[in-house]
Amino acid sequence: MSTLKGKIGLVAGVANKRSIAWAIAKAWKDAGAKLIFTYQGERLKDNVEQLVGTFGEDTLMLPCDVSSDQQIDQVFAQIKEKHGKLDLLLHSIAFAPKDALEGDFLSTSREAFRVAHDVSAYSLVALSRGAAPLMTDGGSIVAMSYYGAEKVVPHYNVMGVAKASLEASTRYLAYDLGPKKIRVNCISAGPMNTLAARGISGFGAMLKHYEANSPLKRNVLPEELGATGTFLASEGSASITGQVLYVDSGYQIMGMY
Ligand code: NAD
Ligand code: 0WE
C-alpha cells in the first residue's frame, strides 16, 4: 500500500482508461505516490481530466506534445514551481504515421522514420533531461517497449526500429544517470487492447496467438503492468537499471512456436 509513499511521479501517455499509462498510474497512486499528468493536446484534455478527477483535489495536469521542446520545458518549470522535486517518470508514448505501419518496412519514408523516432524514442531522452535535475533524492524512470524492438513483427516496421532506439536510449540514460541514483528501465509488454492497438489489422489474431503459444497461455492484464511499474518505481528494484523487463506471459523466451 505505501511502498511509494511521499514519492512524486510524472505520468506521460494517458489517452483514455485503457491506456497502459493509466494502469500504471492507478498502481502508483494505490502505492501512495502523488502524481502529475501530461496529455498530448486539447483533444485528450477532457479525457484525462475526467480520469484524474477520480484522484481528487489538486492533481497537476499539463499539456505536453513531446515533439515540442518548449512544451517539455514548460512541464518541468511548472513541476519545479509546484512540487520542487520529482521521484518517478513514466514514458508511455509512441507514434508512427499510420501508413508506415501498413505496408512493408522498405517503403518507410524519411519523414515517417523521423516522426516515429522523435515521438517514440528521442522524447525519452528529452523528458529524462528535464526530470533529472528535479530527482534530487534519486529516482526511477520507466518506459514502455515491445518485442518488435528485437525481432521482426510483420507491419510493426519503423515502430520496431524506434523501440530498438528507445531500449538502447534506456541503457545510455541508465549509465549517465546512475551516479545520481536515477534508474532507467523499460517494460516490454505483450499486446494490449488499447487505443494504439485499435485499427491495427490482425491485432485480434495477435492476442489469440499469445493465448495459444505463450508459456502462460493467456494475455497480459493491465493490472500486471501496474504491478511491474510499481516494482520498478520502488526500492525492490533498487539495483536494477538499464534493463528491459518482459511482461508478456513469457512469450519472449520462445524459439519455435
Ligand atoms: P495509448 O494510445 O493509450 O497511449 C499512447 C499515448 O501516446 C497516448 O496517450 C498519446 O496521446 C501519446 N502520444 C502520441 N504521440 C504523442 C506526442 N507527440 N506527444 C505526447 N504524447 C503522444 O496506447 P498504449 O498501448 O497505452 O501505448 C502506450 C505505450 O505502450 C506506447 O509506448 C506503446 O508503444 C507501448 N506498448 C503498447 C502495447 C500494446 O499492445 N498496446 C504493447 C507494448 C508496448
Ligand atoms: O507500440 C505499439 C503501437 C504504437 C502505435 C500505434 C499507432 C496506431 C495509430 C504507433 N503509431 C500509431 N499510429 C497510428 O496512426 N504497439 C506495441 C501495438 C502494436 O502495433 C502494431 C503491433 C502491435 C503489437 C502494429 C503492427 C503490428 C503489431
CSV table of N, CA and C in Angstrom, one decimal, residues 6-133:
chain,number,residue,atom,x,y,z
A,6,GLY,N,5.0,9.3,-0.3
A,6,GLY,CA,5.9,10.5,-0.4
A,6,GLY,C,6.6,10.7,-1.7
A,7,LYS,N,6.4,9.8,-2.6
A,7,LYS,CA,7.0,9.9,-4.0
A,7,LYS,C,6.1,10.8,-4.9
A,8,ILE,N,6.8,11.6,-5.7
A,8,ILE,CA,6.1,12.4,-6.7
A,8,ILE,C,6.4,11.8,-8.1
A,9,GLY,N,5.4,11.5,-8.9
A,9,GLY,CA,5.6,10.9,-10.2
A,9,GLY,C,4.9,11.7,-11.3
A,10,LEU,N,5.6,11.7,-12.4
A,10,LEU,CA,5.1,12.3,-13.7
A,10,LEU,C,4.7,11.2,-14.6
A,11,VAL,N,3.4,11.2,-15.1
A,11,VAL,CA,2.9,10.2,-16.0
A,11,VAL,C,2.6,10.8,-17.3
A,12,ALA,N,3.3,10.4,-18.4
A,12,ALA,CA,3.1,10.9,-19.7
A,12,ALA,C,2.6,9.8,-20.6
A,13,GLY,N,1.4,10.0,-21.2
A,13,GLY,CA,0.9,9.0,-22.1
A,13,GLY,C,-0.5,8.4,-21.8
A,14,VAL,N,-1.3,9.1,-20.9
A,14,VAL,CA,-2.7,8.7,-20.8
A,14,VAL,C,-3.5,9.3,-21.9
A,15,ALA,N,-4.2,8.5,-22.6
A,15,ALA,CA,-5.2,8.9,-23.6
A,15,ALA,C,-6.6,8.6,-23.1
A,16,ASN,N,-6.8,7.4,-22.6
A,16,ASN,CA,-8.1,7.1,-22.0
A,16,ASN,C,-7.9,6.0,-21.0
A,17,LYS,N,-9.1,5.4,-20.5
A,17,LYS,CA,-9.0,4.5,-19.4
A,17,LYS,C,-8.3,3.1,-19.8
A,18,ARG,N,-8.2,2.9,-21.1
A,18,ARG,CA,-7.5,1.6,-21.5
A,18,ARG,C,-5.9,1.8,-21.6
A,19,SER,N,-5.5,3.1,-21.5
A,19,SER,CA,-4.1,3.3,-21.7
A,19,SER,C,-3.2,2.6,-20.7
A,20,ILE,N,-2.1,2.1,-21.1
A,20,ILE,CA,-1.1,1.4,-20.2
A,20,ILE,C,-0.7,2.4,-19.2
A,21,ALA,N,-0.5,3.7,-19.6
A,21,ALA,CA,-0.1,4.7,-18.6
A,21,ALA,C,-1.1,4.8,-17.5
A,22,TRP,N,-2.4,4.7,-17.8
A,22,TRP,CA,-3.4,4.8,-16.8
A,22,TRP,C,-3.4,3.6,-15.8
A,23,ALA,N,-3.1,2.4,-16.3
A,23,ALA,CA,-3.0,1.2,-15.4
A,23,ALA,C,-1.8,1.4,-14.5
A,24,ILE,N,-0.7,1.9,-15.0
A,24,ILE,CA,0.5,2.1,-14.1
A,24,ILE,C,0.2,3.3,-13.1
A,25,ALA,N,-0.4,4.3,-13.6
A,25,ALA,CA,-0.7,5.5,-12.7
A,25,ALA,C,-1.6,5.0,-11.6
A,26,LYS,N,-2.6,4.2,-11.9
A,26,LYS,CA,-3.5,3.7,-10.8
A,26,LYS,C,-2.7,3.0,-9.7
A,27,ALA,N,-1.8,2.1,-10.2
A,27,ALA,CA,-1.0,1.3,-9.3
A,27,ALA,C,0.0,2.2,-8.5
A,28,TRP,N,0.6,3.2,-9.1
A,28,TRP,CA,1.5,4.1,-8.4
A,28,TRP,C,0.7,4.9,-7.4
A,29,LYS,N,-0.5,5.3,-7.7
A,29,LYS,CA,-1.4,6.0,-6.8
A,29,LYS,C,-1.8,5.1,-5.6
A,30,ASP,N,-2.2,3.9,-5.9
A,30,ASP,CA,-2.5,2.9,-4.8
A,30,ASP,C,-1.3,2.7,-3.9
A,31,ALA,N,-0.1,2.8,-4.5
A,31,ALA,CA,1.1,2.5,-3.6
A,31,ALA,C,1.5,3.8,-2.9
A,32,GLY,N,0.7,4.9,-3.0
A,32,GLY,CA,0.9,6.0,-2.2
A,32,GLY,C,1.6,7.2,-2.9
A,33,ALA,N,1.8,7.1,-4.2
A,33,ALA,CA,2.5,8.2,-4.9
A,33,ALA,C,1.6,9.4,-5.1
A,34,LYS,N,2.1,10.6,-5.3
A,34,LYS,CA,1.4,11.7,-5.7
A,34,LYS,C,1.7,12.0,-7.2
A,35,LEU,N,0.7,12.1,-8.0
A,35,LEU,CA,1.0,12.1,-9.5
A,35,LEU,C,0.7,13.4,-10.2
A,36,ILE,N,1.5,13.6,-11.3
A,36,ILE,CA,1.3,14.7,-12.2
A,36,ILE,C,1.1,14.1,-13.6
A,37,PHE,N,0.1,14.6,-14.4
A,37,PHE,CA,-0.1,14.0,-15.7
A,37,PHE,C,0.1,15.0,-16.8
A,38,THR,N,0.7,14.5,-17.9
A,38,THR,CA,0.7,15.3,-19.1
A,38,THR,C,-0.2,14.6,-20.1
A,39,TYR,N,-0.8,15.5,-21.0
A,39,TYR,CA,-1.7,15.0,-22.1
A,39,TYR,C,-1.2,15.6,-23.4
A,40,GLN,N,-1.4,14.9,-24.5
A,40,GLN,CA,-0.8,15.3,-25.8
A,40,GLN,C,-1.3,16.6,-26.3
A,41,GLY,N,-2.6,16.9,-26.1
A,41,GLY,CA,-3.2,18.1,-26.6
A,41,GLY,C,-4.6,18.3,-26.2
A,42,GLU,N,-5.2,19.4,-26.6
A,42,GLU,CA,-6.6,19.7,-26.2
A,42,GLU,C,-7.6,18.6,-26.5
A,43,ARG,N,-7.3,17.8,-27.6
A,43,ARG,CA,-8.2,16.7,-28.0
A,43,ARG,C,-8.3,15.7,-26.8
A,44,LEU,N,-7.3,15.5,-26.0
A,44,LEU,CA,-7.3,14.5,-25.0
A,44,LEU,C,-7.5,15.1,-23.6
A,45,LYS,N,-7.5,16.4,-23.5
A,45,LYS,CA,-7.5,17.1,-22.2
A,45,LYS,C,-8.8,16.6,-21.3
A,46,ASP,N,-10.0,16.6,-22.0
A,46,ASP,CA,-11.2,16.3,-21.2
A,46,ASP,C,-11.1,14.9,-20.7
A,47,ASN,N,-10.7,13.9,-21.6
A,47,ASN,CA,-10.5,12.5,-21.1
A,47,ASN,C,-9.7,12.4,-19.9
A,48,VAL,N,-8.5,13.0,-20.0
A,48,VAL,CA,-7.5,12.9,-18.9
A,48,VAL,C,-8.1,13.6,-17.6
A,49,GLU,N,-8.7,14.7,-17.8
A,49,GLU,CA,-9.3,15.5,-16.7
A,49,GLU,C,-10.3,14.6,-16.0
A,50,GLN,N,-11.2,13.9,-16.7
A,50,GLN,CA,-12.2,13.1,-16.1
A,50,GLN,C,-11.6,11.9,-15.4
A,51,LEU,N,-10.6,11.3,-15.9
A,51,LEU,CA,-9.9,10.2,-15.3
A,51,LEU,C,-9.3,10.6,-14.0
A,52,VAL,N,-8.5,11.7,-14.1
A,52,VAL,CA,-7.8,12.2,-13.0
A,52,VAL,C,-8.7,12.8,-11.9
A,53,GLY,N,-9.9,13.2,-12.3
A,53,GLY,CA,-10.9,13.7,-11.4
A,53,GLY,C,-11.1,12.7,-10.3
A,54,THR,N,-11.0,11.4,-10.6
A,54,THR,CA,-11.2,10.4,-9.6
A,54,THR,C,-10.1,10.3,-8.6
A,55,PHE,N,-9.0,11.1,-8.9
A,55,PHE,CA,-7.8,11.1,-8.0
A,55,PHE,C,-8.0,12.2,-6.9
A,56,GLY,N,-8.9,13.1,-7.1
A,56,GLY,CA,-9.2,14.2,-6.1
A,56,GLY,C,-8.2,15.4,-6.2
A,57,GLU,N,-8.6,16.4,-5.5
A,57,GLU,CA,-8.1,17.7,-5.3
A,57,GLU,C,-7.1,18.2,-6.4
A,58,ASP,N,-5.9,18.5,-6.0
A,58,ASP,CA,-5.0,19.4,-6.8
A,58,ASP,C,-4.0,18.6,-7.7
A,59,THR,N,-4.4,17.6,-8.4
A,59,THR,CA,-3.5,16.9,-9.3
A,59,THR,C,-3.1,17.8,-10.5
A,60,LEU,N,-1.8,18.1,-10.6
A,60,LEU,CA,-1.3,18.9,-11.7
A,60,LEU,C,-1.5,18.2,-13.1
A,61,MET,N,-2.1,18.9,-14.0
A,61,MET,CA,-2.3,18.3,-15.4
A,61,MET,C,-1.7,19.3,-16.4
A,62,LEU,N,-0.8,18.9,-17.2
A,62,LEU,CA,-0.1,19.8,-18.1
A,62,LEU,C,-0.1,19.3,-19.6
A,63,PRO,N,-0.3,20.2,-20.5
A,63,PRO,CA,-0.2,19.8,-21.9
A,63,PRO,C,1.2,19.5,-22.3
A,64,CYS,N,1.5,18.4,-23.0
A,64,CYS,CA,2.8,18.2,-23.5
A,64,CYS,C,2.8,17.3,-24.7
A,65,ASP,N,3.0,18.0,-25.9
A,65,ASP,CA,3.3,17.3,-27.1
A,65,ASP,C,4.8,17.1,-27.1
A,66,VAL,N,5.2,15.9,-27.1
A,66,VAL,CA,6.7,15.6,-26.9
A,66,VAL,C,7.5,16.0,-28.1
A,67,SER,N,6.9,16.4,-29.2
A,67,SER,CA,7.7,16.9,-30.3
A,67,SER,C,8.0,18.4,-30.1
A,68,SER,N,7.6,19.0,-29.0
A,68,SER,CA,7.8,20.4,-28.7
A,68,SER,C,8.8,20.6,-27.6
A,69,ASP,N,10.0,21.1,-27.8
A,69,ASP,CA,10.9,21.3,-26.7
A,69,ASP,C,10.4,22.3,-25.7
A,70,GLN,N,9.6,23.3,-26.3
A,70,GLN,CA,9.1,24.4,-25.4
A,70,GLN,C,8.1,23.8,-24.4
A,71,GLN,N,7.2,22.9,-24.9
A,71,GLN,CA,6.2,22.3,-24.0
A,71,GLN,C,6.9,21.5,-23.0
A,72,ILE,N,7.9,20.8,-23.4
A,72,ILE,CA,8.6,19.9,-22.4
A,72,ILE,C,9.2,20.8,-21.3
A,73,ASP,N,9.9,21.9,-21.7
A,73,ASP,CA,10.5,22.9,-20.8
A,73,ASP,C,9.4,23.4,-19.8
A,74,GLN,N,8.3,23.7,-20.3
A,74,GLN,CA,7.1,24.3,-19.5
A,74,GLN,C,6.7,23.3,-18.4
A,75,VAL,N,6.6,22.0,-18.8
A,75,VAL,CA,6.2,20.9,-17.9
A,75,VAL,C,7.1,20.9,-16.7
A,76,PHE,N,8.5,20.9,-16.9
A,76,PHE,CA,9.4,20.8,-15.8
A,76,PHE,C,9.5,22.1,-15.0
A,77,ALA,N,9.3,23.2,-15.7
A,77,ALA,CA,9.3,24.5,-14.9
A,77,ALA,C,8.1,24.5,-14.0
A,78,GLN,N,6.9,24.0,-14.4
A,78,GLN,CA,5.7,24.0,-13.6
A,78,GLN,C,5.8,23.0,-12.4
A,79,ILE,N,6.4,21.9,-12.7
A,79,ILE,CA,6.6,20.9,-11.7
A,79,ILE,C,7.6,21.4,-10.6
A,80,LYS,N,8.6,22.1,-11.0
A,80,LYS,CA,9.6,22.7,-10.1
A,80,LYS,C,8.9,23.7,-9.2
A,81,GLU,N,8.0,24.5,-9.8
A,81,GLU,CA,7.3,25.5,-9.1
A,81,GLU,C,6.3,24.9,-8.1
A,82,LYS,N,5.6,23.9,-8.5
A,82,LYS,CA,4.5,23.4,-7.6
A,82,LYS,C,5.0,22.4,-6.6
A,83,HIS,N,6.0,21.5,-7.0
A,83,HIS,CA,6.4,20.4,-6.1
A,83,HIS,C,7.8,20.5,-5.7
A,84,GLY,N,8.7,21.2,-6.5
A,84,GLY,CA,10.1,21.4,-6.1
A,84,GLY,C,10.9,20.2,-6.4
A,85,LYS,N,10.3,19.0,-6.6
A,85,LYS,CA,11.1,17.8,-6.9
A,85,LYS,C,10.3,16.8,-7.6
A,86,LEU,N,11.0,15.7,-8.0
A,86,LEU,CA,10.3,14.6,-8.7
A,86,LEU,C,11.0,13.3,-8.4
A,87,ASP,N,10.3,12.2,-8.3
A,87,ASP,CA,10.9,10.9,-8.0
A,87,ASP,C,10.7,9.9,-9.1
A,88,LEU,N,9.6,10.0,-9.8
A,88,LEU,CA,9.3,9.0,-10.8
A,88,LEU,C,8.9,9.6,-12.1
A,89,LEU,N,9.2,8.9,-13.2
A,89,LEU,CA,8.7,9.3,-14.5
A,89,LEU,C,8.3,8.1,-15.3
A,90,LEU,N,7.1,8.2,-15.8
A,90,LEU,CA,6.6,7.1,-16.7
A,90,LEU,C,6.5,7.7,-18.1
A,91,HIS,N,7.2,7.0,-19.1
A,91,HIS,CA,7.1,7.4,-20.5
A,91,HIS,C,6.3,6.3,-21.2
A,92,SER,N,5.1,6.6,-21.6
A,92,SER,CA,4.2,5.6,-22.3
A,92,SER,C,3.6,6.2,-23.5
A,93,ILE,N,4.5,6.5,-24.5
A,93,ILE,CA,4.2,7.3,-25.7
A,93,ILE,C,4.8,6.7,-26.9
A,94,ALA,N,4.0,6.5,-27.9
A,94,ALA,CA,4.6,6.1,-29.2
A,94,ALA,C,3.7,6.6,-30.3
A,95,PHE,N,4.4,6.9,-31.4
A,95,PHE,CA,3.6,7.2,-32.6
A,95,PHE,C,4.4,7.1,-33.9
A,96,ALA,N,3.8,6.5,-34.9
A,96,ALA,CA,4.4,6.5,-36.2
A,96,ALA,C,3.2,6.7,-37.2
A,97,PRO,N,3.4,7.4,-38.3
A,97,PRO,CA,2.3,7.7,-39.2
A,97,PRO,C,1.7,6.4,-39.6
A,98,LYS,N,0.4,6.4,-39.7
A,98,LYS,CA,-0.4,5.1,-39.9
A,98,LYS,C,0.1,4.3,-41.1
A,99,ASP,N,0.4,5.0,-42.2
A,99,ASP,CA,0.8,4.2,-43.4
A,99,ASP,C,2.1,3.5,-43.2
A,100,ALA,N,2.9,4.0,-42.3
A,100,ALA,CA,4.2,3.3,-42.0
A,100,ALA,C,4.0,2.0,-41.3
A,101,LEU,N,2.8,1.8,-40.7
A,101,LEU,CA,2.5,0.5,-40.0
A,101,LEU,C,1.7,-0.4,-40.9
A,102,GLU,N,1.6,-0.1,-42.2
A,102,GLU,CA,0.7,-0.9,-43.0
A,102,GLU,C,1.4,-1.7,-44.1
A,103,GLY,N,2.2,-1.1,-44.9
A,103,GLY,CA,2.9,-1.8,-46.0
A,103,GLY,C,4.2,-2.5,-45.4
A,104,ASP,N,5.2,-2.5,-46.2
A,104,ASP,CA,6.5,-3.1,-45.8
A,104,ASP,C,7.4,-2.0,-45.2
A,105,PHE,N,8.4,-2.5,-44.5
A,105,PHE,CA,9.4,-1.6,-43.8
A,105,PHE,C,10.2,-0.8,-44.9
A,106,LEU,N,10.5,-1.5,-46.0
A,106,LEU,CA,11.3,-1.0,-47.0
A,106,LEU,C,10.8,0.4,-47.6
A,107,SER,N,9.5,0.5,-47.5
A,107,SER,CA,8.8,1.7,-48.0
A,107,SER,C,8.8,2.9,-47.1
A,108,THR,N,9.4,2.7,-45.9
A,108,THR,CA,9.3,3.8,-44.9
A,108,THR,C,9.9,5.1,-45.4
A,109,SER,N,9.1,6.2,-45.3
A,109,SER,CA,9.6,7.5,-45.8
A,109,SER,C,10.6,8.1,-44.8
A,110,ARG,N,11.4,9.0,-45.2
A,110,ARG,CA,12.3,9.8,-44.3
A,110,ARG,C,11.5,10.4,-43.2
A,111,GLU,N,10.3,11.0,-43.6
A,111,GLU,CA,9.5,11.7,-42.6
A,111,GLU,C,8.9,10.8,-41.6
A,112,ALA,N,8.4,9.7,-42.1
A,112,ALA,CA,7.8,8.7,-41.1
A,112,ALA,C,8.8,8.2,-40.1
A,113,PHE,N,10.0,7.9,-40.7
A,113,PHE,CA,11.2,7.4,-39.8
A,113,PHE,C,11.5,8.5,-38.8
A,114,ARG,N,11.5,9.8,-39.2
A,114,ARG,CA,11.9,10.9,-38.3
A,114,ARG,C,10.9,11.0,-37.2
A,115,VAL,N,9.6,11.1,-37.6
A,115,VAL,CA,8.5,11.3,-36.7
A,115,VAL,C,8.5,10.1,-35.6
A,116,ALA,N,8.6,8.9,-36.1
A,116,ALA,CA,8.5,7.7,-35.2
A,116,ALA,C,9.6,7.8,-34.2
A,117,HIS,N,10.8,8.1,-34.6
A,117,HIS,CA,12.0,8.2,-33.7
A,117,HIS,C,11.9,9.4,-32.8
A,118,ASP,N,11.4,10.5,-33.3
A,118,ASP,CA,11.3,11.8,-32.5
A,118,ASP,C,10.3,11.5,-31.3
A,119,VAL,N,9.1,11.1,-31.7
A,119,VAL,CA,8.0,10.9,-30.7
A,119,VAL,C,8.2,9.7,-29.8
A,120,SER,N,8.7,8.6,-30.3
A,120,SER,CA,8.7,7.4,-29.6
A,120,SER,C,10.0,7.1,-28.8
A,121,ALA,N,11.1,7.7,-29.3
A,121,ALA,CA,12.4,7.4,-28.6
A,121,ALA,C,13.1,8.7,-28.1
A,122,TYR,N,13.3,9.7,-29.0
A,122,TYR,CA,14.0,10.9,-28.5
A,122,TYR,C,13.3,11.5,-27.3
A,123,SER,N,12.0,11.4,-27.3
A,123,SER,CA,11.2,12.0,-26.2
A,123,SER,C,11.6,11.4,-24.9
A,124,LEU,N,12.1,10.2,-24.8
A,124,LEU,CA,12.5,9.7,-23.5
A,124,LEU,C,13.8,10.4,-23.1
A,125,VAL,N,14.6,10.7,-24.0
A,125,VAL,CA,15.9,11.5,-23.7
A,125,VAL,C,15.5,12.9,-23.2
A,126,ALA,N,14.6,13.5,-23.9
A,126,ALA,CA,14.2,14.9,-23.6
A,126,ALA,C,13.5,15.0,-22.2
A,127,LEU,N,12.6,14.0,-22.0
A,127,LEU,CA,11.9,14.0,-20.7
A,127,LEU,C,12.8,13.7,-19.6
A,128,SER,N,13.7,12.8,-19.8
A,128,SER,CA,14.7,12.4,-18.7
A,128,SER,C,15.6,13.6,-18.4
A,129,ARG,N,16.0,14.3,-19.4
A,129,ARG,CA,16.9,15.5,-19.2
A,129,ARG,C,16.1,16.6,-18.4
A,130,GLY,N,14.8,16.7,-18.6
A,130,GLY,CA,14.0,17.6,-17.8
A,130,GLY,C,13.8,17.2,-16.4
A,131,ALA,N,13.6,15.8,-16.3
A,131,ALA,CA,13.3,15.3,-15.0
A,131,ALA,C,14.5,15.2,-14.0
A,132,ALA,N,15.7,14.9,-14.6
A,132,ALA,CA,16.8,14.5,-13.8
A,132,ALA,C,17.2,15.6,-12.7
A,133,PRO,N,17.2,16.9,-13.1
A,133,PRO,CA,17.6,17.9,-12.1
A,133,PRO,C,16.6,18.0,-11.0
